[in-house]
Amino acid sequence: ATKECDVETMPRRPPPPRPPRRTSKEKDESSEGPYAAATASAASLNNGDTPHSADSSVTRQSESSSVTREEDLSFATPKSAATVSSTSSEAAAAPKAHGMYPKTTLADDPAERDIYGFRIDGKIPVPEYKAWLAKHEKALVKKRAKWQELFQKCQGLTWTESKKLKDLVRGGIVDSLRGQVWMEVCGAGKKMRDCPGLYRQLVQEEGAGGSEEALAQIELDLHRTFPEHVHFAGGRGKPDGTMVGALRRVLRAYARRNKKVGYCQGMNFIAGIMLLFLQEDQVFWLLTVLLEEILPADYYAKDLSGCNVDLRCFRELLSRKLPKLWKHFQQAGVDVEFFCLEWFIAIFAKTLPTETLLRVWDSVFLEGYKIIFRIALAVLQMNEKELMAISEPHELFQAVQKLGRNTLDADKLMTTSFGFQLKRVQVEQLREIHRQAVDAEVQARQERREARAA
């Protein structure tokens, strides 16, 4: 591997490569355009199927995820031109239709699960979810057509530089393309193509890297990751779900790659969601870009210093953007850590309904970390009236911990979030100010520990 593959120096948004020349035969075979596979998947969706219903890659993923590293390493080898992991010319084409989440619909389990396989009973009333789903499916028709138009007009990866891309992403990526679009807009696809064998190498390094503490914590958290989801269920004598093995390999590989961070709780939920849309080697690279380039490098450090800095930044943003609500929180003794820590550490993966979460992540991978602050502000603003009406501190504490869990209207959430004017330079300035305070506290704690040990 090159130095670039060993050290995190990859630029976040690499320029797209020049589209490769195609032979006349290749042109004939691709006469339907780069979106042909996606169109086929869209047709299946119109018939009521989930995006992967006719995709053999789903079966392949399920089979490979349930085995140990010693049994099979084929997951780390590109299988076809349909995956971004390929180093062929097709890797520079528009993303192919791809979906990996289990085929679970309300028709299969009308009282419990959303279309992604997550339980909704006890969280969102089923009639409300059904009404939302009907509206959502109608909106998908226009959304698919817009994405199709983008890919038909652009060659290779030039769609990543389209002026229409931001509006399309903010409006939501169609499920069949979501994982692949994530890979390309944040640079993870290029990073993976530049280091094609690194993930396989890290997976094979059994006992050659990663702290014992990190590896032990990963094992503990595997069966705490979406335990009610069919692909992640297991533990306590039950057989593991088909994605548990893949999740283990991804988290262990990252702990070996980034020994300074290793593993932190919260990363398991993020990687778990990614595995529903991508193969595990792609998830490794998408996780790498998220943790090392989109978020601050120390966000998941052992002392969570980066996350603590962002919590302080958000506290200040809340006092500026929603001053009445902030004053109400202060009077009740409710600080942002009570509810924001879970939002930030899992990037809302344990909070928002699945489709709403995915819409948020669409923009995070394209526009960066400032989206996280905007979404947090939007969740509070959308519930401000109800929160202001609660005078009892204990009741307010309970209310803020439930925020966002029934936010099905992703369009409203995204529109509200983009109503907050927030530039990247503003966030960086706030981070610089609060980082000094956090670093000083870390240093003071270290000095106290050394004094006690002396």
C-alpha angles and dihedrals in degrees: 000000000000124000087257089062094049099044125051098242102122113130113245099233110028117191113259116261120248109268110258120246114257130212120237088256091054090049091053092049092051096045091124091061133246091294095061095106091046091050090054089051091047089053090054090050091053086057090057099262127129114250095261098044094114097027115113089200088077091061090045091053093048092050096047094044095057097058131080125251090253092056101049139005096171090110090075093056120084107252103189146350088265093078127073089229090076116105093204125106089267088069087074094053129097113290116275124233106272136160132162109176115116120272097251119143136167088261089060095044109006097178102046125025142057123221090272094057099258122131117251101178110110091019108057126013108252094230089054091050092048091052091049092047093053091052091044094053092052091052090051092069093065092038093056091049091054093050090046091053091051094054094043091056097045130067123216113332095336087109087076088068096046117128088224094057098087094052091046093050092047088052090053136269116253112252096241090060101029101101095044093048090050089054095053103038093055097040097249092120093057092044090054094048090050092053103032098164103038098094092049090049093051092048091052093051094093108180091355098104146003123068119274088236092057094046092048092050091050090056091050093050099045093085092039089063109099092323092182093056114099094229095049102037121117143092130103092069095314121121115259120257117252094261100046092088092049091049091051092051094047094050094044092048091052092047088055093046096048106033092169091065100024104168134337129184108259094046089083092061093046093050090044093058091046091053090062089067107026142040115260098255088055090048089054092057095042089051090048093054092045094051099038107031111019097039125042112277092243095046091110098029116138091263092041087230094156093050091046090053090053092048089056091046090052092049089057093045090051091052090052102040101035104022097162093053091045091053089049090053092049093051090051094045093242113145127191093251089071091071110002098063092070090044093053101037093053096028089240093304091129095041118042126062110264101257091044090050091051091051089053092049091049089065095038092059092048104036104024139229098331087078089067091059092045093051092048090052091046093052089053095045092050089055098034097109093052093045093049089054092060112089101169109089094214092052091047090051090053092046096053091050090059095049117129097011094111097034099128096154098086092169091059092046093050093045091049092048094052089052087074110085106224126156126197092239090057092055091047091052091051091048092052092052096047095040089065090055093046092047090051091053092048090051092048092052091049091052091050091051091050091048091052091048093050 
